[in-house]
Amino acid sequence: ITTDMANSTRVNLNVAGGSERLRYALTGSYYREKGIMAVDETLPYSTASGLNRFNLRANVDLDVTKTTVLRFNVGGNLQMLRKSNSGTDEVFEKAFETPPFVHPAIYSDGTIPLASANRYNPWAMSTQNGYYRSTSGKIESLFAIEQDLKFITPGLRAKVTFSYDYYSQTYVTRGKTPDYYSTASSRDDEGNLVHSILKYGSEFLGHSNDAEYGSNSLYFEGTVTYNQTCANKHAVDALL
């Protein structure tokens, strides 16, 4: 039910720079992971498990004036997941319950065996039950303006912050079950396996899709701070 190996790839990019008035930083990354679950190459669709994820974040600070700073931070990620329609934990659970010598994963004539009607074929669970696809994305943003009010009194500052976050996910399930046959104990005169069907499955993939239009989060904050040291001995801090 598994392959001999699986690989993963990670790529990172970082760029930073600026001038006396403008400072910026850009960070991006890509991550790809391939699963170890076996697949049936004869199928017209793939049940291979895998993950692709993109991350991006940008931070910009701009000195609008000598006393005013504008900050802009935005980041997000996009994730695409694919896997078999059967859960990995469930497949391994049934694999531990089914000794490998009971029957092969699949017969040479393409039929899939079961030890009995109430038992499972772990290989078929992993490869023949369809597939699942999901795509999720998240955006996080923050805008802030900081003003030094030293022209009123030294140590006085004001800051306004606004942020907006958004998350969503969509997913598609294409499921089916194959026909299951009893284990074969012999062949007939023409060399065909002698066995009978135990369970009828479905010929075509079903279709189910849904979406989570996620969470929208808005945040607004305004603060006034005062920080001053008097006579090099007494510190005064205030926050409103």
mmCIF file of C-alpha atoms in Angstrom:
data_model
loop_
_atom_site.group_PDB
_atom_site.id
_atom_site.type_symbol
_atom_site.label_atom_id
_atom_site.label_comp_id
_atom_site.label_asym_id
_atom_site.label_seq_id
_atom_site.Cartn_x
_atom_site.Cartn_y
_atom_site.Cartn_z
ATOM 1 C CA ILE A 1 0.000 0.000 0.000
ATOM 2 C CA THR A 2 3.044 2.299 0.060
ATOM 3 C CA THR A 3 5.884 3.194 -2.293
ATOM 4 C CA ASP A 4 9.556 2.747 -1.433
ATOM 5 C CA MET A 5 10.182 6.465 -0.973
ATOM 6 C CA ALA A 6 8.723 9.953 -1.235
ATOM 7 C CA ASN A 7 10.353 13.344 -1.663
ATOM 8 C CA SER A 8 9.777 16.916 -0.605
ATOM 9 C CA THR A 9 11.019 20.228 -1.985
ATOM 10 C CA ARG A 10 11.405 23.609 -0.279
ATOM 11 C CA VAL A 11 12.440 26.891 -1.932
ATOM 12 C CA ASN A 12 12.869 30.180 -0.051
ATOM 13 C CA LEU A 13 13.450 33.708 -1.344
ATOM 14 C CA ASN A 14 14.305 36.738 0.814
ATOM 15 C CA VAL A 15 14.838 40.281 -0.465
ATOM 16 C CA ALA A 16 15.431 43.331 1.750
ATOM 17 C CA GLY A 17 16.692 46.842 1.210
ATOM 18 C CA GLY A 18 15.656 50.453 0.973
ATOM 19 C CA SER A 19 16.906 53.947 1.609
ATOM 20 C CA GLU A 20 16.852 56.472 4.432
ATOM 21 C CA ARG A 21 13.126 57.063 3.913
ATOM 22 C CA LEU A 22 11.958 53.704 2.564
ATOM 23 C CA ARG A 23 12.640 50.234 3.957
ATOM 24 C CA TYR A 24 11.245 47.000 2.562
ATOM 25 C CA ALA A 25 11.466 43.239 3.045
ATOM 26 C CA LEU A 26 9.987 40.528 0.839
ATOM 27 C CA THR A 27 9.825 36.860 1.801
ATOM 28 C CA GLY A 28 8.486 34.081 -0.387
ATOM 29 C CA SER A 29 8.552 30.301 -0.112
ATOM 30 C CA TYR A 30 7.327 27.230 -1.941
ATOM 31 C CA TYR A 31 6.880 23.800 -0.400
ATOM 32 C CA ARG A 32 6.020 20.584 -2.202
ATOM 33 C CA GLU A 33 5.539 17.187 -0.582
ATOM 34 C CA LYS A 34 4.747 13.888 -2.244
ATOM 35 C CA GLY A 35 3.007 11.157 -0.272
ATOM 36 C CA ILE A 36 4.078 7.527 0.061
ATOM 37 C CA MET A 37 0.716 5.899 -0.612
ATOM 38 C CA ALA A 38 0.669 3.565 -3.618
ATOM 39 C CA VAL A 39 -1.406 4.371 -6.715
ATOM 40 C CA ASP A 40 -2.963 2.356 -9.535
ATOM 41 C CA GLU A 41 -1.326 3.583 -12.740
ATOM 42 C CA THR A 42 -4.020 1.972 -14.900
ATOM 43 C CA LEU A 43 -6.744 4.356 -13.679
ATOM 44 C CA PRO A 44 -7.674 7.447 -15.734
ATOM 45 C CA TYR A 45 -7.330 9.587 -12.569
ATOM 46 C CA SER A 46 -4.716 9.791 -9.833
ATOM 47 C CA THR A 47 -5.198 9.040 -6.135
ATOM 48 C CA ALA A 48 -1.618 10.083 -5.295
ATOM 49 C CA SER A 49 -1.259 12.157 -2.170
ATOM 50 C CA GLY A 50 0.625 15.419 -2.327
ATOM 51 C CA LEU A 51 0.767 18.951 -0.997
ATOM 52 C CA ASN A 52 1.751 22.243 -2.638
ATOM 53 C CA ARG A 53 2.006 25.411 -0.575
ATOM 54 C CA PHE A 54 2.978 28.971 -1.513
ATOM 55 C CA ASN A 55 3.755 31.677 1.069
ATOM 56 C CA LEU A 56 4.415 35.357 0.490
ATOM 57 C CA ARG A 57 4.953 38.270 2.885
ATOM 58 C CA ALA A 58 5.945 41.890 2.253
ATOM 59 C CA ASN A 59 6.769 44.592 4.808
ATOM 60 C CA VAL A 60 7.230 48.242 3.856
ATOM 61 C CA ASP A 61 8.060 51.205 6.118
ATOM 62 C CA LEU A 62 7.935 54.716 4.665
ATOM 63 C CA ASP A 63 8.983 57.924 6.403
ATOM 64 C CA VAL A 64 6.361 60.265 4.981
ATOM 65 C CA THR A 65 7.849 63.133 6.980
ATOM 66 C CA LYS A 66 10.478 63.349 9.688
ATOM 67 C CA THR A 67 7.769 62.702 12.270
ATOM 68 C CA THR A 68 5.340 60.443 10.354
ATOM 69 C CA VAL A 69 5.894 56.763 9.524
ATOM 70 C CA LEU A 70 3.601 54.687 7.332
ATOM 71 C CA ARG A 71 3.803 50.888 7.774
ATOM 72 C CA PHE A 72 2.320 48.354 5.373
ATOM 73 C CA ASN A 73 2.485 44.586 5.981
ATOM 74 C CA VAL A 74 0.729 42.001 3.847
ATOM 75 C CA GLY A 75 1.095 38.249 3.676
ATOM 76 C CA GLY A 76 -0.735 35.199 2.533
ATOM 77 C CA ASN A 77 -0.567 31.585 1.556
ATOM 78 C CA LEU A 78 -2.147 29.252 -0.959
ATOM 79 C CA GLN A 79 -2.327 25.525 -0.267
ATOM 80 C CA MET A 80 -3.399 22.727 -2.616
ATOM 81 C CA LEU A 81 -3.917 19.235 -1.194
ATOM 82 C CA ARG A 82 -4.698 16.033 -3.047
ATOM 83 C CA LYS A 83 -5.105 12.518 -1.692
ATOM 84 C CA SER A 84 -7.102 9.328 -1.890
ATOM 85 C CA ASN A 85 -10.737 9.469 -0.877
ATOM 86 C CA SER A 86 -9.936 6.959 1.895
ATOM 87 C CA GLY A 87 -8.244 8.208 5.032
ATOM 88 C CA THR A 88 -4.621 7.161 5.507
ATOM 89 C CA ASP A 89 -5.215 6.150 9.134
ATOM 90 C CA GLU A 90 -8.117 3.927 8.098
ATOM 91 C CA VAL A 91 -6.075 2.250 5.343
ATOM 92 C CA PHE A 92 -3.226 1.401 7.727
ATOM 93 C CA GLU A 93 -5.691 0.189 10.369
ATOM 94 C CA LYS A 94 -7.223 -2.291 7.914
ATOM 95 C CA ALA A 95 -3.759 -3.290 6.672
ATOM 96 C CA PHE A 96 -2.796 -4.395 10.169
ATOM 97 C CA GLU A 97 -6.002 -6.445 10.321
ATOM 98 C CA THR A 98 -5.375 -8.167 6.960
ATOM 99 C CA PRO A 99 -2.353 -10.521 6.713
ATOM 100 C CA PRO A 100 -0.607 -10.146 3.321
ATOM 101 C CA PHE A 101 -0.779 -13.893 2.627
ATOM 102 C CA VAL A 102 -4.605 -14.009 2.716
ATOM 103 C CA HIS A 103 -4.936 -12.774 -0.876
ATOM 104 C CA PRO A 104 -3.063 -10.580 -3.362
ATOM 105 C CA ALA A 105 -3.893 -6.912 -3.713
ATOM 106 C CA ILE A 106 -5.364 -7.538 -7.153
ATOM 107 C CA TYR A 107 -5.561 -10.607 -9.411
ATOM 108 C CA SER A 108 -3.948 -10.848 -12.837
ATOM 109 C CA ASP A 109 -7.367 -10.531 -14.492
ATOM 110 C CA GLY A 110 -7.990 -7.187 -12.785
ATOM 111 C CA THR A 111 -10.481 -8.446 -10.200
ATOM 112 C CA ILE A 112 -10.044 -7.339 -6.598
ATOM 113 C CA PRO A 113 -10.355 -10.017 -3.896
ATOM 114 C CA LEU A 114 -11.702 -9.979 -0.348
ATOM 115 C CA ALA A 115 -11.268 -12.678 2.269
ATOM 116 C CA SER A 116 -14.953 -12.296 3.149
ATOM 117 C CA ALA A 117 -17.763 -9.789 2.729
ATOM 118 C CA ASN A 118 -17.007 -8.147 6.073
ATOM 119 C CA ARG A 119 -13.251 -7.833 5.510
ATOM 120 C CA TYR A 120 -11.249 -5.188 3.666
ATOM 121 C CA ASN A 121 -8.660 -4.947 0.934
ATOM 122 C CA PRO A 122 -6.287 -2.140 2.074
ATOM 123 C CA TRP A 123 -4.736 -1.660 -1.372
ATOM 124 C CA ALA A 124 -8.153 -1.210 -2.962
ATOM 125 C CA MET A 125 -9.218 1.177 -0.199
ATOM 126 C CA SER A 126 -6.214 3.364 -0.968
ATOM 127 C CA THR A 127 -6.331 3.255 -4.769
ATOM 128 C CA GLN A 128 -9.870 2.385 -5.928
ATOM 129 C CA ASN A 129 -12.152 4.621 -3.842
ATOM 130 C CA GLY A 130 -11.666 7.853 -5.784
ATOM 131 C CA TYR A 131 -9.868 11.004 -4.765
ATOM 132 C CA TYR A 132 -10.110 14.211 -2.738
ATOM 133 C CA ARG A 133 -8.879 17.702 -3.695
ATOM 134 C CA SER A 134 -8.870 20.862 -1.624
ATOM 135 C CA THR A 135 -7.607 24.415 -2.088
ATOM 136 C CA SER A 136 -7.297 26.900 0.747
ATOM 137 C CA GLY A 137 -6.017 30.460 0.903
ATOM 138 C CA LYS A 138 -5.352 33.073 3.549
ATOM 139 C CA ILE A 139 -4.571 36.787 3.389
ATOM 140 C CA GLU A 140 -3.312 38.858 6.313
ATOM 141 C CA SER A 141 -2.808 42.616 6.032
ATOM 142 C CA LEU A 142 -1.901 45.430 8.393
ATOM 143 C CA PHE A 143 -1.695 49.196 7.853
ATOM 144 C CA ALA A 144 -0.365 51.577 10.467
ATOM 145 C CA ILE A 145 0.476 55.277 10.759
ATOM 146 C CA GLU A 146 2.720 56.509 13.540
ATOM 147 C CA GLN A 147 2.984 60.214 14.347
ATOM 148 C CA ASP A 148 5.539 61.785 16.637
ATOM 149 C CA LEU A 149 3.807 64.635 18.484
ATOM 150 C CA LYS A 150 6.956 66.146 19.904
ATOM 151 C CA PHE A 151 5.841 69.530 18.592
ATOM 152 C CA ILE A 152 3.181 69.365 21.312
ATOM 153 C CA THR A 153 5.403 67.878 23.987
ATOM 154 C CA PRO A 154 8.455 65.594 23.775
ATOM 155 C CA GLY A 155 7.682 61.883 24.261
ATOM 156 C CA LEU A 156 4.100 62.080 22.950
ATOM 157 C CA ARG A 157 3.185 59.709 20.082
ATOM 158 C CA ALA A 158 -0.005 58.620 18.304
ATOM 159 C CA LYS A 159 -0.596 55.467 16.294
ATOM 160 C CA VAL A 160 -3.513 54.209 14.196
ATOM 161 C CA THR A 161 -3.615 50.535 13.122
ATOM 162 C CA PHE A 162 -5.978 48.752 10.754
ATOM 163 C CA SER A 163 -5.838 45.067 9.803
ATOM 164 C CA TYR A 164 -7.884 42.759 7.617
ATOM 165 C CA ASP A 165 -7.605 38.952 7.466
ATOM 166 C CA TYR A 166 -9.447 36.547 5.194
ATOM 167 C CA TYR A 167 -9.502 32.743 4.900
ATOM 168 C CA SER A 168 -11.352 30.430 2.506
ATOM 169 C CA GLN A 169 -11.314 26.791 1.407
ATOM 170 C CA THR A 170 -12.890 24.763 -1.371
ATOM 171 C CA TYR A 171 -12.805 21.020 -1.792
ATOM 172 C CA VAL A 172 -14.004 18.355 -4.218
ATOM 173 C CA THR A 173 -14.583 14.657 -3.518
ATOM 174 C CA ARG A 174 -14.891 12.105 -6.331
ATOM 175 C CA GLY A 175 -15.731 8.789 -4.713
ATOM 176 C CA LYS A 176 -16.588 5.254 -5.838
ATOM 177 C CA THR A 177 -16.274 1.634 -4.720
ATOM 178 C CA PRO A 178 -15.009 -1.218 -6.903
ATOM 179 C CA ASP A 179 -16.489 -4.674 -7.381
ATOM 180 C CA TYR A 180 -15.059 -7.165 -4.890
ATOM 181 C CA TYR A 181 -14.622 -10.894 -5.550
ATOM 182 C CA SER A 182 -14.060 -13.905 -3.334
ATOM 183 C CA THR A 183 -10.567 -15.355 -3.157
ATOM 184 C CA ALA A 184 -9.763 -17.771 -5.969
ATOM 185 C CA SER A 185 -8.640 -21.286 -5.096
ATOM 186 C CA SER A 186 -8.217 -22.724 -8.601
ATOM 187 C CA ARG A 187 -8.499 -22.104 -12.342
ATOM 188 C CA ASP A 188 -10.844 -23.647 -14.859
ATOM 189 C CA ASP A 189 -9.839 -25.549 -17.996
ATOM 190 C CA GLU A 190 -9.293 -22.287 -19.872
ATOM 191 C CA GLY A 191 -7.039 -20.865 -17.167
ATOM 192 C CA ASN A 192 -9.584 -18.432 -15.736
ATOM 193 C CA LEU A 193 -9.711 -17.848 -12.009
ATOM 194 C CA VAL A 194 -12.580 -19.600 -10.270
ATOM 195 C CA HIS A 195 -14.251 -17.153 -7.907
ATOM 196 C CA SER A 196 -17.515 -15.238 -7.502
ATOM 197 C CA ILE A 197 -18.467 -11.670 -6.812
ATOM 198 C CA LEU A 198 -18.977 -10.672 -3.160
ATOM 199 C CA LYS A 199 -19.846 -6.991 -3.441
ATOM 200 C CA TYR A 200 -20.999 -4.882 -6.350
ATOM 201 C CA GLY A 201 -19.454 -1.437 -6.540
ATOM 202 C CA SER A 202 -20.057 1.617 -8.703
ATOM 203 C CA GLU A 203 -18.812 2.038 -12.254
ATOM 204 C CA PHE A 204 -18.448 5.832 -12.249
ATOM 205 C CA LEU A 205 -16.995 8.376 -9.880
ATOM 206 C CA GLY A 206 -19.476 10.311 -7.816
ATOM 207 C CA HIS A 207 -19.119 14.054 -7.270
ATOM 208 C CA SER A 208 -19.366 16.191 -4.157
ATOM 209 C CA ASN A 209 -18.042 19.702 -3.648
ATOM 210 C CA ASP A 210 -18.320 22.306 -0.940
ATOM 211 C CA ALA A 211 -16.658 25.497 0.194
ATOM 212 C CA GLU A 212 -15.928 27.422 3.351
ATOM 213 C CA TYR A 213 -16.021 31.069 2.530
ATOM 214 C CA GLY A 214 -14.120 31.372 5.708
ATOM 215 C CA SER A 215 -13.581 34.001 8.228
ATOM 216 C CA ASN A 216 -13.286 37.717 7.658
ATOM 217 C CA SER A 217 -11.601 39.614 10.449
ATOM 218 C CA LEU A 218 -11.385 43.391 10.788
ATOM 219 C CA TYR A 219 -9.388 45.126 13.488
ATOM 220 C CA PHE A 220 -8.959 48.831 14.233
ATOM 221 C CA GLU A 221 -6.907 50.383 16.986
ATOM 222 C CA GLY A 222 -5.903 53.917 17.920
ATOM 223 C CA THR A 223 -3.389 54.649 20.688
ATOM 224 C CA VAL A 224 -1.686 57.641 22.220
ATOM 225 C CA THR A 225 1.461 57.035 24.254
ATOM 226 C CA TYR A 226 3.657 59.236 26.375
ATOM 227 C CA ASN A 227 7.176 58.357 27.468
ATOM 228 C CA GLN A 228 9.436 60.815 29.141
ATOM 229 C CA THR A 229 12.273 60.782 31.669
ATOM 230 C CA CYS A 230 12.473 63.731 34.024
ATOM 231 C CA ALA A 231 15.781 64.884 35.558
ATOM 232 C CA ASN A 232 17.359 61.655 34.278
ATOM 233 C CA LYS A 233 15.781 59.861 37.238
ATOM 234 C CA HIS A 234 12.012 59.648 36.916
ATOM 235 C CA ALA A 235 10.374 57.766 34.041
ATOM 236 C CA VAL A 236 6.773 58.526 33.110
ATOM 237 C CA ASP A 237 4.814 56.198 30.792
ATOM 238 C CA ALA A 238 1.180 56.597 29.789
ATOM 239 C CA LEU A 239 -1.070 54.785 27.302
ATOM 240 C CA LEU A 240 -4.496 55.807 26.060
#
